[in-house]
Amino acid sequence: MMELNDLNSVRDALRELGRKQGIDLGDEKAIAKFNDEVPFDSQWFCYYADDWNEELEERLYYFFESMRDYQDAMAKKDIKFASSSFFSAMSLMGSLRSFFSSIEKDMIKLLKGEDKTNDFQWPQFDDE
């Protein structure tokens, strides 16, 4: 069993579930072709060949850098630079939200199993 302790292990678990459903999420060409043929809201959003830990670390680094710039500018009473830095931090927070939202959207697709190419089935539970 794979130990889940970082985002790359989550990525690998999602890829494994995709394989169980007959979908190779790591085949960038196949996924790009699929995404070209379906509406935007039916596409796969994550890049499974990327290093998700590195991507998160980079986004967080720039977010904290912008917040440090904001704090420094406020301490120097440089409101113009503080405003710019704060806006940059806000944009980077949106980038972080988008990163996790993309993972969530792909998890929903895997849970629904609408794109599976085999007979993989999640168990059905009674409403009782």
Coordinates of N, CA, C and O in Angstrom, one line a residue:
M1 N 0.8 -1.2 0.0 CA 0.0 0.0 0.0 C 0.9 1.2 0.0 O 1.9 1.3 0.7
M2 N 0.5 2.2 -0.8 CA 1.2 3.5 -0.9 C 0.9 4.4 0.3 O -0.2 4.5 0.7
E3 N 2.0 5.0 0.8 CA 1.8 5.9 2.0 C 1.5 7.3 1.4 O 2.3 7.8 0.6
L4 N 0.5 7.9 1.9 CA 0.1 9.2 1.4 C 0.6 10.2 2.5 O 0.1 10.3 3.6
N5 N 1.6 11.0 2.1 CA 2.2 11.9 3.0 C 2.6 13.2 2.3 O 3.2 14.1 2.9
D6 N 2.3 13.4 1.0 CA 2.6 14.6 0.3 C 1.7 14.6 -0.9 O 1.0 13.7 -1.2
L7 N 1.8 15.7 -1.7 CA 0.9 15.9 -2.8 C 1.3 14.9 -4.0 O 0.4 14.5 -4.7
N8 N 2.6 14.6 -4.1 CA 3.0 13.7 -5.2 C 2.4 12.3 -4.9 O 2.0 11.6 -5.8
S9 N 2.3 11.9 -3.6 CA 1.7 10.6 -3.3 C 0.2 10.6 -3.6 O -0.4 9.6 -4.0
V10 N -0.5 11.8 -3.4 CA -1.9 11.9 -3.8 C -2.0 11.8 -5.3 O -2.9 11.1 -5.8
R11 N -1.1 12.5 -6.0 CA -1.1 12.5 -7.5 C -1.0 11.0 -7.9 O -1.8 10.6 -8.8
D12 N -0.1 10.3 -7.3 CA 0.1 8.9 -7.7 C -1.1 8.0 -7.4 O -1.5 7.1 -8.2
A13 N -1.8 8.3 -6.3 CA -3.0 7.6 -5.9 C -4.1 7.8 -7.0 O -4.8 6.9 -7.4
L14 N -4.2 9.1 -7.4 CA -5.2 9.4 -8.4 C -4.9 8.8 -9.7 O -5.8 8.3 -10.4
R15 N -3.6 8.8 -10.1 CA -3.2 8.1 -11.3 C -3.5 6.6 -11.2 O -4.0 6.0 -12.2
E16 N -3.3 6.0 -10.1 CA -3.6 4.5 -9.9 C -5.1 4.3 -10.0 O -5.5 3.3 -10.7
L17 N -5.9 5.2 -9.5 CA -7.4 5.0 -9.6 C -7.8 5.2 -11.1 O -8.6 4.4 -11.6
G18 N -7.1 6.1 -11.8 CA -7.4 6.3 -13.2 C -7.1 5.0 -14.0 O -7.8 4.6 -14.8
R19 N -5.9 4.4 -13.6 CA -5.5 3.1 -14.3 C -6.6 2.1 -14.0 O -6.9 1.3 -14.9
K20 N -7.1 2.0 -12.8 CA -8.1 1.0 -12.5 C -9.4 1.2 -13.3 O -10.1 0.3 -13.6
Q21 N -9.6 2.5 -13.7 CA -10.8 2.8 -14.5 C -10.4 2.8 -16.0 O -11.3 3.1 -16.9
G22 N -9.2 2.4 -16.4 CA -8.8 2.4 -17.8 C -8.3 3.7 -18.4 O -8.3 3.9 -19.6
I23 N -8.0 4.6 -17.5 CA -7.6 6.0 -17.9 C -6.1 6.2 -17.5 O -5.8 6.1 -16.3
D24 N -5.2 6.5 -18.4 CA -3.9 6.8 -18.1 C -3.7 8.3 -18.0 O -3.4 9.0 -18.9
L25 N -3.9 8.8 -16.8 CA -3.8 10.2 -16.5 C -2.4 10.8 -16.8 O -2.2 12.0 -16.9
G26 N -1.4 9.9 -16.8 CA 0.0 10.3 -17.0 C 0.3 10.5 -18.5 O 1.4 11.0 -18.9
D27 N -0.6 10.0 -19.4 CA -0.4 10.1 -20.8 C -0.9 11.5 -21.3 O -2.0 11.7 -21.7
E28 N 0.0 12.4 -21.3 CA -0.3 13.8 -21.6 C -0.9 14.0 -22.9 O -1.9 14.8 -23.1
K29 N -0.4 13.3 -23.9 CA -1.0 13.4 -25.3 C -2.4 12.9 -25.4 O -3.3 13.6 -26.0
A30 N -2.7 11.8 -24.7 CA -4.1 11.2 -24.7 C -5.0 12.1 -24.0 O -6.1 12.4 -24.4
I31 N -4.6 12.6 -22.8 CA -5.4 13.5 -22.0 C -5.7 14.8 -22.8 O -6.8 15.4 -22.8
A32 N -4.6 15.4 -23.5 CA -4.8 16.6 -24.3 C -5.8 16.4 -25.4 O -6.7 17.2 -25.7
K33 N -5.7 15.2 -26.1 CA -6.7 14.9 -27.1 C -8.1 14.8 -26.6 O -9.0 15.3 -27.2
F34 N -8.2 14.1 -25.4 CA -9.5 14.0 -24.8 C -10.1 15.4 -24.5 O -11.2 15.7 -24.7
N35 N -9.2 16.2 -23.8 CA -9.7 17.6 -23.4 C -10.1 18.4 -24.6 O -11.0 19.3 -24.5
D36 N -9.5 18.2 -25.8 CA -9.8 18.9 -27.0 C -11.2 18.6 -27.5 O -11.8 19.3 -28.2
E37 N -11.7 17.4 -27.1 CA -12.9 16.9 -27.7 C -14.1 17.0 -26.8 O -15.2 16.7 -27.2
V38 N -13.9 17.5 -25.6 CA -15.0 17.6 -24.6 C -15.2 19.1 -24.2 O -14.2 19.9 -24.3
P39 N -16.4 19.4 -23.6 CA -16.5 20.8 -23.1 C -15.6 21.0 -21.9 O -15.1 20.1 -21.3
F40 N -15.3 22.3 -21.7 CA -14.4 22.7 -20.6 C -14.7 22.0 -19.3 O -13.8 21.5 -18.6
D41 N -16.0 22.0 -18.9 CA -16.3 21.5 -17.6 C -16.2 19.9 -17.5 O -16.4 19.3 -16.4
S42 N -15.9 19.3 -18.6 CA -15.7 17.8 -18.6 C -14.3 17.4 -18.7 O -13.9 16.2 -18.8
Q43 N -13.4 18.4 -18.8 CA -11.9 18.1 -19.0 C -11.2 17.6 -17.7 O -11.7 17.8 -16.6
W44 N -10.1 17.0 -17.9 CA -9.1 16.8 -16.8 C -8.3 18.0 -16.6 O -7.9 18.6 -17.6
F45 N -8.2 18.4 -15.3 CA -7.6 19.7 -15.1 C -6.1 19.7 -14.6 O -5.4 20.6 -14.7
C46 N -5.7 18.5 -14.0 CA -4.4 18.4 -13.4 C -3.4 17.8 -14.5 O -3.8 17.2 -15.4
Y47 N -2.1 18.1 -14.2 CA -1.0 17.6 -15.0 C -0.3 16.5 -14.2 O 0.4 16.9 -13.2
Y48 N -0.5 15.3 -14.5 CA -0.1 14.2 -13.7 C 1.4 13.8 -13.9 O 1.9 13.0 -13.1
A49 N 2.0 14.4 -14.8 CA 3.5 14.2 -15.0 C 4.3 15.3 -14.2 O 5.5 15.1 -14.0
D50 N 3.6 16.3 -13.7 CA 4.2 17.4 -13.0 C 4.6 16.9 -11.5 O 3.9 16.0 -11.0
D51 N 5.5 17.6 -10.9 CA 5.8 17.4 -9.5 C 4.9 18.4 -8.7 O 5.1 19.6 -8.6
W52 N 3.9 17.8 -8.1 CA 2.9 18.6 -7.4 C 3.5 19.2 -6.1 O 3.1 20.3 -5.8
N53 N 4.4 18.5 -5.5 CA 5.1 19.1 -4.3 C 5.8 20.4 -4.7 O 5.8 21.4 -4.0
E54 N 6.6 20.3 -5.7 CA 7.4 21.4 -6.2 C 6.5 22.6 -6.6 O 6.8 23.7 -6.3
E55 N 5.4 22.3 -7.3 CA 4.5 23.3 -7.7 C 3.9 24.0 -6.5 O 3.8 25.3 -6.5
L56 N 3.4 23.3 -5.5 CA 2.9 23.9 -4.3 C 3.9 24.7 -3.6 O 3.7 25.9 -3.2
E57 N 5.1 24.2 -3.5 CA 6.2 24.9 -2.8 C 6.5 26.2 -3.5 O 6.7 27.2 -2.8
E58 N 6.5 26.2 -4.8 CA 6.8 27.4 -5.5 C 5.7 28.5 -5.4 O 6.0 29.6 -5.1
R59 N 4.5 28.0 -5.4 CA 3.4 29.0 -5.3 C 3.4 29.6 -3.9 O 3.1 30.7 -3.7
L60 N 3.6 28.7 -2.9 CA 3.7 29.2 -1.5 C 4.8 30.2 -1.3 O 4.7 31.2 -0.6
Y61 N 6.0 29.9 -1.9 CA 7.1 30.7 -1.8 C 6.8 32.1 -2.3 O 7.1 33.1 -1.6
Y62 N 6.2 32.2 -3.4 CA 5.9 33.6 -4.0 C 4.8 34.3 -3.2 O 4.8 35.5 -3.1
F63 N 3.9 33.5 -2.7 CA 2.8 34.1 -1.9 C 3.5 34.7 -0.6 O 3.2 35.9 -0.3
F64 N 4.3 34.0 0.1 CA 4.9 34.5 1.3 C 5.9 35.6 1.0 O 6.0 36.6 1.8
E65 N 6.5 35.6 -0.1 CA 7.4 36.6 -0.6 C 6.6 37.9 -0.8 O 7.0 39.0 -0.3
S66 N 5.5 37.8 -1.4 CA 4.6 39.0 -1.6 C 4.1 39.6 -0.3 O 4.1 40.8 -0.1
M67 N 3.8 38.7 0.6 CA 3.3 39.1 2.0 C 4.4 39.8 2.7 O 4.2 40.8 3.4
R68 N 5.7 39.3 2.6 CA 6.8 39.9 3.3 C 7.0 41.3 2.7 O 7.3 42.3 3.4
D69 N 7.0 41.4 1.3 CA 7.1 42.7 0.7 C 6.0 43.7 1.2 O 6.3 44.9 1.4
Y70 N 4.8 43.2 1.3 CA 3.7 44.0 1.8 C 4.0 44.5 3.2 O 3.9 45.7 3.5
Q71 N 4.5 43.6 4.1 CA 4.8 44.0 5.5 C 5.9 45.0 5.5 O 5.9 46.0 6.2
D72 N 7.0 44.8 4.7 CA 8.1 45.7 4.7 C 7.6 47.1 4.2 O 8.0 48.1 4.7
A73 N 6.8 47.1 3.1 CA 6.4 48.4 2.6 C 5.5 49.1 3.6 O 5.6 50.4 3.7
M74 N 4.6 48.4 4.3 CA 3.8 49.0 5.3 C 4.6 49.6 6.4 O 4.4 50.7 6.9
A75 N 5.7 48.9 6.8 CA 6.6 49.4 7.9 C 7.3 50.7 7.4 O 7.5 51.6 8.2
K76 N 7.5 50.8 6.1 CA 8.2 52.0 5.6 C 7.2 53.0 5.1 O 7.6 54.1 4.6
K77 N 5.9 52.7 5.4 CA 4.8 53.6 5.0 C 4.8 53.9 3.5 O 4.4 55.0 3.0
D78 N 5.2 52.9 2.7 CA 5.2 53.0 1.2 C 3.9 52.3 0.8 O 3.9 51.1 0.4
I79 N 2.8 53.1 0.9 CA 1.5 52.5 0.6 C 1.3 52.0 -0.8 O 0.7 51.0 -1.1
K80 N 1.9 52.7 -1.8 CA 1.8 52.3 -3.2 C 2.4 50.9 -3.4 O 1.8 50.0 -3.9
F81 N 3.6 50.7 -2.8 CA 4.3 49.4 -3.0 C 3.5 48.3 -2.1 O 3.4 47.1 -2.5
A82 N 3.1 48.7 -1.0 CA 2.3 47.8 -0.1 C 1.1 47.3 -0.8 O 0.7 46.1 -0.8
S83 N 0.4 48.3 -1.4 CA -0.9 47.9 -2.2 C -0.5 46.9 -3.3 O -1.2 45.9 -3.5
S84 N 0.5 47.2 -4.0 CA 0.9 46.3 -5.2 C 1.3 44.9 -4.7 O 0.9 43.9 -5.2
S85 N 2.1 44.9 -3.6 CA 2.5 43.6 -3.0 C 1.3 42.8 -2.5 O 1.2 41.6 -2.6
F86 N 0.4 43.5 -1.8 CA -0.8 42.9 -1.3 C -1.7 42.3 -2.4 O -2.2 41.2 -2.4
F87 N -1.8 43.1 -3.5 CA -2.6 42.6 -4.7 C -1.9 41.4 -5.3 O -2.5 40.4 -5.7
S88 N -0.6 41.4 -5.3 CA 0.2 40.2 -5.8 C -0.1 39.0 -5.0 O -0.3 37.9 -5.5
A89 N 0.0 39.2 -3.6 CA -0.3 38.1 -2.7 C -1.7 37.5 -2.9 O -1.9 36.3 -2.9
M90 N -2.7 38.4 -3.1 CA -4.1 38.0 -3.3 C -4.2 37.2 -4.6 O -4.8 36.1 -4.6
S91 N -3.5 37.6 -5.7 CA -3.5 36.9 -6.9 C -2.9 35.5 -6.7 O -3.3 34.5 -7.3
L92 N -1.8 35.4 -6.0 CA -1.1 34.2 -5.7 C -2.0 33.2 -4.9 O -2.0 32.0 -5.1
M93 N -2.8 33.8 -4.0 CA -3.7 33.0 -3.2 C -4.7 32.4 -4.1 O -5.1 31.2 -4.0
G94 N -5.2 33.2 -5.1 CA -6.1 32.6 -6.1 C -5.5 31.5 -6.9 O -6.1 30.5 -7.2
S95 N -4.2 31.6 -7.2 CA -3.5 30.5 -7.8 C -3.4 29.3 -7.0 O -3.6 28.1 -7.5
L96 N -3.2 29.4 -5.7 CA -3.3 28.3 -4.8 C -4.6 27.6 -4.7 O -4.8 26.4 -4.8
R97 N -5.7 28.5 -4.7 CA -7.0 28.0 -4.7 C -7.3 27.2 -6.0 O -7.9 26.1 -5.9
S98 N -6.9 27.7 -7.1 CA -7.1 27.1 -8.4 C -6.4 25.7 -8.4 O -6.9 24.7 -9.0
F99 N -5.1 25.7 -7.9 CA -4.4 24.4 -7.8 C -5.2 23.3 -7.1 O -5.3 22.2 -7.6
F100 N -5.7 23.6 -5.9 CA -6.4 22.6 -5.2 C -7.8 22.4 -5.8 O -8.3 21.2 -5.7
S101 N -8.4 23.4 -6.4 CA -9.7 23.2 -7.1 C -9.6 22.2 -8.2 O -10.4 21.4 -8.5
S102 N -8.4 22.3 -8.9 CA -8.2 21.4 -10.1 C -8.1 20.0 -9.6 O -8.6 19.1 -10.2
I103 N -7.4 19.8 -8.5 CA -7.3 18.4 -7.9 C -8.7 17.9 -7.5 O -9.1 16.8 -7.8
E104 N -9.5 18.8 -6.9 CA -10.8 18.4 -6.4 C -11.7 18.0 -7.7 O -12.4 17.0 -7.6
K105 N -11.6 18.8 -8.7 CA -12.4 18.5 -9.9 C -12.1 17.2 -10.5 O -12.9 16.4 -10.9
D106 N -10.8 16.9 -10.6 CA -10.4 15.6 -11.1 C -10.8 14.5 -10.2 O -11.2 13.4 -10.6
M107 N -10.8 14.7 -8.9 CA -11.2 13.7 -7.9 C -12.7 13.4 -8.1 O -13.2 12.2 -8.1
I108 N -13.5 14.4 -8.4 CA -14.9 14.3 -8.6 C -15.1 13.4 -9.9 O -16.0 12.5 -9.9
K109 N -14.4 13.7 -11.0 CA -14.5 13.0 -12.2 C -14.2 11.5 -12.0 O -14.9 10.6 -12.5
L110 N -13.1 11.2 -11.2 CA -12.8 9.8 -10.9 C -13.9 9.2 -10.0 O -14.2 8.0 -10.2
L111 N -14.5 9.9 -9.1 CA -15.5 9.3 -8.3 C -16.7 9.0 -9.1 O -17.3 8.0 -9.0
K112 N -17.1 9.9 -10.0 CA -18.2 9.7 -10.9 C -17.9 8.5 -11.9 O -18.9 7.8 -12.3
G113 N -16.7 8.4 -12.3 CA -16.3 7.4 -13.3 C -16.9 7.5 -14.6 O -17.0 6.5 -15.4
E114 N -17.3 8.7 -15.1 CA -18.0 8.8 -16.4 C -17.0 8.6 -17.5 O -17.5 8.3 -18.6
D115 N -15.7 8.7 -17.3 CA -14.8 8.5 -18.5 C -14.1 7.2 -18.4 O -13.2 6.9 -19.2
K116 N -14.5 6.3 -17.6 CA -13.9 5.0 -17.5 C -14.0 4.2 -18.8 O -15.0 4.4 -19.5
T117 N -13.1 3.4 -19.1 CA -13.1 2.6 -20.3 C -13.2 1.1 -20.0 O -13.1 0.3 -20.9
N118 N -13.5 0.8 -18.8 CA -13.7 -0.6 -18.4 C -14.9 -0.8 -17.5 O -15.7 0.2 -17.3
D119 N -15.1 -1.9 -16.9 CA -16.3 -2.1 -16.0 C -16.0 -1.8 -14.5 O -16.8 -2.3 -13.7
F120 N -15.0 -1.0 -14.2 CA -14.8 -0.7 -12.8 C -16.0 0.0 -12.3 O -16.6 0.9 -12.9
Q121 N -16.4 -0.5 -11.1 CA -17.6 0.1 -10.4 C -17.3 0.4 -8.9 O -16.7 -0.5 -8.3
W122 N -17.7 1.5 -8.5 CA -17.7 1.8 -7.1 C -18.9 1.0 -6.5 O -19.9 0.8 -7.1
P123 N -18.8 0.5 -5.2 CA -19.9 -0.2 -4.6 C -21.1 0.7 -4.5 O -20.9 1.9 -4.3
Q124 N -22.3 0.2 -4.6 CA -23.5 0.9 -4.4 C -24.0 0.8 -3.0 O -24.0 -0.4 -2.5
F125 N -24.4 1.8 -2.4 CA -24.9 1.8 -1.0 C -26.4 2.0 -1.0 O -26.9 2.9 -1.7
D126 N -27.1 1.3 -0.2 CA -28.5 1.5 0.0 C -28.7 2.8 0.8 O -27.9 3.2 1.6
D127 N -29.8 3.5 0.5 CA -30.2 4.7 1.2 C -30.7 4.4 2.6 O -31.0 5.4 3.4
E128 N -30.8 3.2 3.0 CA -31.4 2.9 4.3 C -30.5 3.0 5.4 O -29.3 2.9 5.4

